[in-house]
XYZ file of C-alpha atoms in Angstrom:
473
model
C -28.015 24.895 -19.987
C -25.501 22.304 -18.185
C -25.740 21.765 -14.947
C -22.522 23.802 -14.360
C -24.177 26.850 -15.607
C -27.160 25.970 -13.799
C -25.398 26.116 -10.535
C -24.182 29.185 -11.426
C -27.222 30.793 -11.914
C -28.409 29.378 -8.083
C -25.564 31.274 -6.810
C -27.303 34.925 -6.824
C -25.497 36.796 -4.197
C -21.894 36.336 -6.415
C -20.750 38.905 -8.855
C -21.136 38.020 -11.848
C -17.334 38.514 -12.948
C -16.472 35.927 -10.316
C -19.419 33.510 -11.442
C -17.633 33.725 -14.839
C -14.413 32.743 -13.195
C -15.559 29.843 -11.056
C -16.914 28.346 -14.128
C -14.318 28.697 -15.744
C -11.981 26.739 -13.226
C -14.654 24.144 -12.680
C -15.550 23.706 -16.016
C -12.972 20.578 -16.396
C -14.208 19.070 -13.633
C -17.598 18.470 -15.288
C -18.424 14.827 -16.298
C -20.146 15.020 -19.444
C -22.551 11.596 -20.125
C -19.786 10.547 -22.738
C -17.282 10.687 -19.836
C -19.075 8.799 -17.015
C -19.745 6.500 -19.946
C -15.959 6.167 -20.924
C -15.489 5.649 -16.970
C -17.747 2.481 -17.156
C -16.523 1.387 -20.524
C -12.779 1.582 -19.224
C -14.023 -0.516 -15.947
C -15.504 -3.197 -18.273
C -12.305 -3.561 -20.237
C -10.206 -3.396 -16.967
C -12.097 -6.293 -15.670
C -12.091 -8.457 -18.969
C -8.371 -7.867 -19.572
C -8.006 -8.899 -15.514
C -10.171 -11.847 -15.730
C -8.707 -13.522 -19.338
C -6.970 -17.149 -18.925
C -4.202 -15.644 -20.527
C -1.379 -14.353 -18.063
C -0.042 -11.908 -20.643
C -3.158 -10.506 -20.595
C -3.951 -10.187 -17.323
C -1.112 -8.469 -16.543
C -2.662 -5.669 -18.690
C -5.193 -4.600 -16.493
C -4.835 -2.134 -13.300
C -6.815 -4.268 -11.208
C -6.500 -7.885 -9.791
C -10.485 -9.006 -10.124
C -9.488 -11.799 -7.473
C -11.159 -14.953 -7.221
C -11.664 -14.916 -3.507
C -13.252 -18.991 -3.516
C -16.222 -17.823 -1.221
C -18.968 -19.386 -3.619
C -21.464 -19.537 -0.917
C -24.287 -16.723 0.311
C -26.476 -17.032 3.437
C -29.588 -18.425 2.993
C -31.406 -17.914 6.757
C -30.994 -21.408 7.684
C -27.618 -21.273 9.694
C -26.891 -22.289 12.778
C -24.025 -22.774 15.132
C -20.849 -20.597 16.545
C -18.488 -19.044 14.173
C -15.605 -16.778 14.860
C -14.511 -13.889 12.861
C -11.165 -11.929 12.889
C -10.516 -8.383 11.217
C -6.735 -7.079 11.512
C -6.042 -4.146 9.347
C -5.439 -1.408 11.456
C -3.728 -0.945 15.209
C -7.552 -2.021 16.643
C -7.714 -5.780 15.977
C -11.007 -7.158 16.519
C -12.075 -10.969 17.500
C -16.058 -11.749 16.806
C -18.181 -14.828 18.203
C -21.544 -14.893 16.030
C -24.199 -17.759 17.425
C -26.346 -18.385 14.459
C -29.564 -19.989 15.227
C -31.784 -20.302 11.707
C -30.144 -18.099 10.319
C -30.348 -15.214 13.444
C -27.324 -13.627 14.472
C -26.114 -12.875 17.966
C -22.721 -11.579 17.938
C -19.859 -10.247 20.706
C -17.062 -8.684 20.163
C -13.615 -7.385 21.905
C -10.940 -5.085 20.147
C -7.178 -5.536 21.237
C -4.514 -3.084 20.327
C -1.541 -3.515 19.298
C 1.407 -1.180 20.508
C 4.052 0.384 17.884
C 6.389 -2.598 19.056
C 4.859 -5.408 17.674
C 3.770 -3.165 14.750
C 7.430 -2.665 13.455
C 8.683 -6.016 14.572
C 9.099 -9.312 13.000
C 5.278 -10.384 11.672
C 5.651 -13.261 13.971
C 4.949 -11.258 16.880
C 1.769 -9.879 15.466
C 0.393 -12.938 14.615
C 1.717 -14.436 17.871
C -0.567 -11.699 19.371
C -3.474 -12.463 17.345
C -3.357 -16.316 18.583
C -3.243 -14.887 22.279
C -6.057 -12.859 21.761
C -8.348 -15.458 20.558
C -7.559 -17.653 22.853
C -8.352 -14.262 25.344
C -11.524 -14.113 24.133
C -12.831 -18.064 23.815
C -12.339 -17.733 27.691
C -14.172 -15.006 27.945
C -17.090 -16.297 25.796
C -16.509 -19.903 27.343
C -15.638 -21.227 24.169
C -11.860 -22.456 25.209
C -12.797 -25.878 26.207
C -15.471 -26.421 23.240
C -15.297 -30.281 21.745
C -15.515 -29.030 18.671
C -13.429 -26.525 16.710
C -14.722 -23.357 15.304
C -15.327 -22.722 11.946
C -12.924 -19.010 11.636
C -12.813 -16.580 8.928
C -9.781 -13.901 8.735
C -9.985 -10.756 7.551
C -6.305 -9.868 6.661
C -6.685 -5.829 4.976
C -3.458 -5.970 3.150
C -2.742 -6.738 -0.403
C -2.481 -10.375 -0.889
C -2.791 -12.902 -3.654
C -5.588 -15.517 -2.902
C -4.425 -19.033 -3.381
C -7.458 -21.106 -1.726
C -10.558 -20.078 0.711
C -7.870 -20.518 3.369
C -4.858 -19.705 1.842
C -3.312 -15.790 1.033
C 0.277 -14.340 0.241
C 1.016 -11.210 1.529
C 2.280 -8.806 -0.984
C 2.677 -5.642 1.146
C 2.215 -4.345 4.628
C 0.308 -1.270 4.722
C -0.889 1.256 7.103
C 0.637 1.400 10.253
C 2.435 -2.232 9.736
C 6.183 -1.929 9.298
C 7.222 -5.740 9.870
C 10.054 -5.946 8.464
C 9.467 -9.870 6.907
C 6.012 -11.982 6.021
C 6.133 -10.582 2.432
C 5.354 -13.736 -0.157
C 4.125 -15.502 3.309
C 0.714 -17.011 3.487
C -0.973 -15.148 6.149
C -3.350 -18.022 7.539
C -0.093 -20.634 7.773
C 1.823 -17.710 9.950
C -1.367 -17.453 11.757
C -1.648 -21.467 12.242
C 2.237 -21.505 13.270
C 1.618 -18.943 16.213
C -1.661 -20.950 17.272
C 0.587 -24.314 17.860
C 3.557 -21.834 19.472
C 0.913 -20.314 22.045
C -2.151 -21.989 22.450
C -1.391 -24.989 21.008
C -4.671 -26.766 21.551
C -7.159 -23.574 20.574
C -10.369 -25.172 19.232
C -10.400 -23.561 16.460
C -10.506 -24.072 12.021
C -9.581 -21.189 10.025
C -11.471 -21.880 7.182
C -11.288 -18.722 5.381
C -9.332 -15.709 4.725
C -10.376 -12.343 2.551
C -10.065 -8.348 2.163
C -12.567 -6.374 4.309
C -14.204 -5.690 1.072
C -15.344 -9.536 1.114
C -16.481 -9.707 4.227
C -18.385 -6.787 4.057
C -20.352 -8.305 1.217
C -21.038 -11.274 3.559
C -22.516 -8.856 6.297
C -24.620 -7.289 4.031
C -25.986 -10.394 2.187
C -26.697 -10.988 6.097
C -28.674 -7.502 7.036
C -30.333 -8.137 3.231
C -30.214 -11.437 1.426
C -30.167 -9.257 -1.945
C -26.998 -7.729 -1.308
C -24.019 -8.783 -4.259
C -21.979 -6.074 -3.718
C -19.851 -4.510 -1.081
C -18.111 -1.213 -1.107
C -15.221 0.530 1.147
C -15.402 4.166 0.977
C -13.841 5.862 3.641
C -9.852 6.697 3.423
C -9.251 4.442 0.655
C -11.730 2.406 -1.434
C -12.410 -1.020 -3.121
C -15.022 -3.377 -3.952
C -16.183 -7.196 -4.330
C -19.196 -8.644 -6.208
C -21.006 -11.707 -7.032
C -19.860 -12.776 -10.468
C -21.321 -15.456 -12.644
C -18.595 -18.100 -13.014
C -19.377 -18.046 -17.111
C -18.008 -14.253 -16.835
C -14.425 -15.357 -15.384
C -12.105 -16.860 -18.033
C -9.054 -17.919 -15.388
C -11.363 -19.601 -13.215
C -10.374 -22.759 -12.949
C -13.068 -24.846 -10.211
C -15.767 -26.849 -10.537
C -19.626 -25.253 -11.818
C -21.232 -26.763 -9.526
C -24.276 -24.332 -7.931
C -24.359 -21.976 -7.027
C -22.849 -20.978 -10.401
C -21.042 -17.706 -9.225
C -18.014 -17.183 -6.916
C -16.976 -13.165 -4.938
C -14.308 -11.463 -6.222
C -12.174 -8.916 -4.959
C -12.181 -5.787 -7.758
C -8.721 -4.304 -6.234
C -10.424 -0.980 -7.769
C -7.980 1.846 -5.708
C -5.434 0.671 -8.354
C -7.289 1.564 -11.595
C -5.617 3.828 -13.925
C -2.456 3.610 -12.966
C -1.165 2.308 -16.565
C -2.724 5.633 -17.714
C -6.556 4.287 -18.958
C -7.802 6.613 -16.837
C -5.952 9.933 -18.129
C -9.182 11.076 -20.049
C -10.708 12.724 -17.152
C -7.711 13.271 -14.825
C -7.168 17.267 -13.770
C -4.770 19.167 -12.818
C -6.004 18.537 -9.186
C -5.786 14.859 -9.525
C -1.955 15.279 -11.118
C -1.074 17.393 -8.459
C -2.633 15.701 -5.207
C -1.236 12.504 -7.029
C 2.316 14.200 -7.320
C 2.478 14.711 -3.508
C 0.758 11.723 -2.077
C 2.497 8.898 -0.648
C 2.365 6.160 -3.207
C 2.784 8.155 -6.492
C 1.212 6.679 -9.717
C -0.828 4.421 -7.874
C -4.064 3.759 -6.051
C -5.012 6.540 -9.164
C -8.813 5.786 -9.273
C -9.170 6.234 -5.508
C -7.106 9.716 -5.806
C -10.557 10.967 -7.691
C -13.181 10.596 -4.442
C -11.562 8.588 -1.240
C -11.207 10.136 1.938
C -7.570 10.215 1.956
C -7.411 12.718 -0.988
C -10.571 14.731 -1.008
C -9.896 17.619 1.197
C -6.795 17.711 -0.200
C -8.961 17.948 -3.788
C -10.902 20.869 -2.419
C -7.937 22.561 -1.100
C -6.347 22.940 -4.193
C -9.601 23.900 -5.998
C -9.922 26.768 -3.448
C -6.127 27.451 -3.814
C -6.531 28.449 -7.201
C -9.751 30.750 -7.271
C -7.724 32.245 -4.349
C -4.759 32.924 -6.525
C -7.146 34.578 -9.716
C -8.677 36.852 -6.775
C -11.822 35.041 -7.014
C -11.282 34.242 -3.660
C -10.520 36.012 -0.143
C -9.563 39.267 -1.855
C -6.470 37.002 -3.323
C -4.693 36.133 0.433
C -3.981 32.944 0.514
C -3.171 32.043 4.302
C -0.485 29.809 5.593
C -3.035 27.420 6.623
C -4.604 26.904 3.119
C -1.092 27.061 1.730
C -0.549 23.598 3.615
C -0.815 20.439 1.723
C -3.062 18.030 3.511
C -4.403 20.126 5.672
C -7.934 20.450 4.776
C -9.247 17.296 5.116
C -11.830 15.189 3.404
C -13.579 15.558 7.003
C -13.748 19.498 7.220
C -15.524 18.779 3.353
C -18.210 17.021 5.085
C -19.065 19.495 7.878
C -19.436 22.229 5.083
C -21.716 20.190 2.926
C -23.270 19.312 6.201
C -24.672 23.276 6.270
C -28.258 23.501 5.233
C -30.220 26.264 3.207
C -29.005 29.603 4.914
C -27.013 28.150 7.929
C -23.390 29.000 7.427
C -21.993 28.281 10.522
C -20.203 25.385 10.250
C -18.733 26.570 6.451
C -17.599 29.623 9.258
C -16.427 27.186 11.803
C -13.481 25.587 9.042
C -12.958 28.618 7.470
C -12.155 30.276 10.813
C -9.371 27.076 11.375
C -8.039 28.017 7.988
C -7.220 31.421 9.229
C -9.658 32.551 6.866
C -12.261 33.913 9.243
C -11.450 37.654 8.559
C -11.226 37.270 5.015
C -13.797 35.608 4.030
C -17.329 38.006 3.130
C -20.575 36.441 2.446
C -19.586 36.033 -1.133
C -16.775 34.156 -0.476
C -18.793 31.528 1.548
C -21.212 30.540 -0.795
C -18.395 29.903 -3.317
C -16.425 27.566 -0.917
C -19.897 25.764 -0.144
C -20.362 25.428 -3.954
C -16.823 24.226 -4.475
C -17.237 21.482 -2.125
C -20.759 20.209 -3.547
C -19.338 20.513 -6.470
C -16.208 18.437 -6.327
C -18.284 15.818 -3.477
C -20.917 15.379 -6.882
C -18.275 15.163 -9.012
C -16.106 11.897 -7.031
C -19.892 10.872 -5.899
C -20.332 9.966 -9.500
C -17.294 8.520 -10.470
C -17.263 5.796 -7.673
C -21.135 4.999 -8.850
C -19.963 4.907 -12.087
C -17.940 1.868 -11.629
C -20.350 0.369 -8.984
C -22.810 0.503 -11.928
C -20.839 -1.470 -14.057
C -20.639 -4.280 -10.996
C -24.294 -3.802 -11.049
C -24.774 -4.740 -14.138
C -22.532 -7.693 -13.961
C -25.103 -9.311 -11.240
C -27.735 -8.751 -13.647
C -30.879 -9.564 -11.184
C -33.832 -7.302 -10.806
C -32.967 -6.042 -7.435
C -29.386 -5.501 -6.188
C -28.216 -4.057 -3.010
C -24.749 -2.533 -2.222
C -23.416 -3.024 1.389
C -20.816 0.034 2.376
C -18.036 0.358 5.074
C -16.601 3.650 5.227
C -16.558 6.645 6.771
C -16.686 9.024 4.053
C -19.474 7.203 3.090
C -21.140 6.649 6.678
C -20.367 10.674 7.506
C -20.947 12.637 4.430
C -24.446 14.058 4.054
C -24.403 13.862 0.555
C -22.704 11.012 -0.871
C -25.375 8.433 -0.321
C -27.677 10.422 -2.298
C -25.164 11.393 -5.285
C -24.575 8.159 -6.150
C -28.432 7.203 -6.086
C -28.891 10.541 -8.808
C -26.400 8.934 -11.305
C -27.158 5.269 -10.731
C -30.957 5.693 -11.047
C -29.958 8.288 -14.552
C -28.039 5.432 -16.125
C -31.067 3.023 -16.478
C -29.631 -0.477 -15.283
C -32.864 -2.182 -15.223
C -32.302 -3.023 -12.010
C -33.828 -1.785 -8.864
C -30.445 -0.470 -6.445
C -30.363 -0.121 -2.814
C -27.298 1.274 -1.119
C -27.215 0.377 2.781
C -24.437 1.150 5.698
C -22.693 -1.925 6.744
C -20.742 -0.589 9.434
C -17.843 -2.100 10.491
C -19.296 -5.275 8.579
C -15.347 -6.597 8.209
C -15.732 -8.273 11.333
C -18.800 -10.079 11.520
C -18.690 -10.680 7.641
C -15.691 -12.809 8.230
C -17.864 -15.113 10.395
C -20.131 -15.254 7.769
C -17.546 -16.369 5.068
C -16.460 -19.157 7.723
C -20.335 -19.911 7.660
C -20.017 -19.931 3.506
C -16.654 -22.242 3.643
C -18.155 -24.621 6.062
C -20.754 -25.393 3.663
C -18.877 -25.557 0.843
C -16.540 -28.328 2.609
C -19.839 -30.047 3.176
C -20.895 -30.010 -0.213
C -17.537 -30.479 -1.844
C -17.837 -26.958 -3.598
C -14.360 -26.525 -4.977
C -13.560 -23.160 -6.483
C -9.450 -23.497 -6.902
């Protein structure tokens, strides 16, 4: 018996006609072990193709596998101040972390951005960010300090790495509308707003990266075993410690440490169509009406941004075969997007018998009076389902990055708030990571809001690698 059937069988107060037709719409949702295997065999091809010296090549593969030149972990002997900056959404944050061996003490201040320097020329944002760190060093009396400040940047928008310190933008995202800075390097624009406002800020920006970087670095900080870091909240990506015999197109020096973070790009995978094999007609569909269509395609299976919109459709469909709330399907469910990933979580977050908070989103669906007994367990099973389902796809891929680290003991540091709020997640991802038999011993922690203080931490790694002459470009 498969574990579809099986959870079939656990579902004892459903007809049995209706048990028959709920397997029957879920069955292509199942992942088989020959398709999580494909998943992990299509990741490891994805990352050779991306990684080859050939540019022909490269070009082949869905994701970038970006050499992000931070070649250097913590190793509990730091000390000093270090500033960190995250900017990827409208809450900009500025970080002061005082290391002494090794010990963190960190402060930080968010600043906000209004919709008019969002939509303006990019100047004005970074023009903003130079005011605010110079807002802050007076506020941590740091603005008259002798010495400058190692900085790391966390910039959250596609870029292509040049250097530790060097990134050109290739898109605004999110709520950024600038209407230049494209092909711009983001810590130069950032420099050139320093010497317009605050022309004698103490400060080095010795390092720029994706929030997926610098979440790594704050989770090689909470656990010195951590090689991997993970966003999974509305969108998703990772970075891992690679060996520097596994990257082709790397072009530095091998000095030690012999490895060097890179920057997966993962959200992207699948959009040339190596992916297709286990795509539904769910993922086709919330795909068709999504705002970047044909991209981001791997993320479209599990991220935050499309999994209520997953379930939804799911639900949509058993409605329409009468599986469903007697075959009415309200205005409310009717509406694209508006089941979120979020109203997934607080119905996986009901336990044993409780029901009330499946009740509570059911009732904001207009579905309160519809819905019998029957009708609950099925949407509570439908969610489980689909949350198992995107649970082991991500892990899936994180087990081939696992397996690429090849130590004993790995940890994975995660930012995210599907991640962080789910009840479930956490634990699905354990199940299929600890069935596949890595030989390695996997931890998966919560590095919450890690972008900011991580970015401190990659100032911490650049530092040292100026110091040692590590060169990784």
């Amino acid at each position: 018996m498969d574990a579809l059937s099986n959870r079939m069988a656990r579902l004892s107060s459903v007809a049995d006609d209706k048990k028959l037709m709920l397997q029957e719409i879920l069955q292509p949702l199942y992942l088989s072990e020959e398709t999580i295997k494909r998943i992990m065999d299509t990741m490891e091809d994805q990352m050779r193709l991306a990684t080859s010296k050939d540019e022909a090549t490269r070009k082949k593969s869905d994701i970038l596998m970006a050499i992000t030149h931070v070649r250097c972990l913590l190793d509990g002997r730091e000390n000093g101040d270090f500033l960190g900056l995250d900017l990827g959404g409208t809450n900009f944050r500025v970080v002061h972390v005082n290391l002494k061996d090794g010990v963190a003490t960190t402060n930080t201040k968010y600043y906000s951005l209004t919709e008019e320097v969002l939509s303006g020329p990019c100047a004005g944002v970074f023009d903003f960010i130079a005011l605010s760190i110079e807002d802050f060093l007076k506020q941590e009396n740091l603005i008259s300090s002798e010495q400058k400040l190692p900085l790391g940047f966390t910039f959250s928008f596609p870029s292509t790495q040049i250097a530790l310190n060097s990134a050109i933008l290739l898109t605004w995202t999110k709520s950024f509308k600038c209407p230049d800075g494209v092909g711009q390097d983001s810590v130069k624009l950032l420099e050139e707003a320093i010497s317009r406002k605050s022309p004698n800020l103490p400060v080095d920006i010795v390092a720029v990266m994706s929030d997926t970087t610098s979440t790594l670095m704050a989770g090689n900080y909470l656990d010195k075993k951590c090689r991997i870091g993970v966003i999974l909240g509305t969108g998703s990506n990772a970075a891992f410690v690679e060996h520097l015999e596994n990257i082709e197109k790397y072009t530095g020096d091998f000095k030690e440490p012999k490895q060097v973070l890179v920057n997966v790009e993962w959200g992207c995978m699948g959009d040339g169509g190596c992916l297709d094999f286990y795509k539904t007609e769910f993922e086709k569909e919330v795909d068709q009406y999504s705002n970047h269509v044909n991209s981001f395609t791997f993320e479209k299976s599990f991220a935050g941004m499309y999994l209520g919109e997953f379930v939804r459709l799911v639900l949509v469909k058993l409605t329409k075969q009468g599986v469903l709330f007697n075959g009415q399907v309200t205005e409310e469910l009717a509406t694209r997007w508006k089941f979120t990933s979020g109203f997934v979580t607080e119905i996986d977050s009901d336990k044993g018998n409780d029901t009330a908070k499946t009740r509570q989103i059911l009732e904001k669906m207009k579905l309160e009076k519809l819905a019998t007994d029957e009708d609950v367990a099925i949407v509570r099973e439908v969610c489980d389902f689909v949350v198992q389902r995107a649970s082991y796809i991500v892990a899936a891929a994180l087990a081939v990055l696992i397996r690429h680290v090849n130590l004993p003991e790995v940890t994975v540091a995660i930012d995210g708030s599907l991640y962080e709020h789910h009840p479930k997640f956490h634990n699905y991802m354990m199940e299929l990571i600890s069935q596949l038999n890595l030989h390695t011993q996997v931890k998966l922690i919560l590095a919450k809001d890690g972008s900011g203080q991580g970015a401190a931490f990659a100032a911490v790694a650049g530092l040292r690698q100026k110091e040692e002459n590590i060169v990784s470009s």
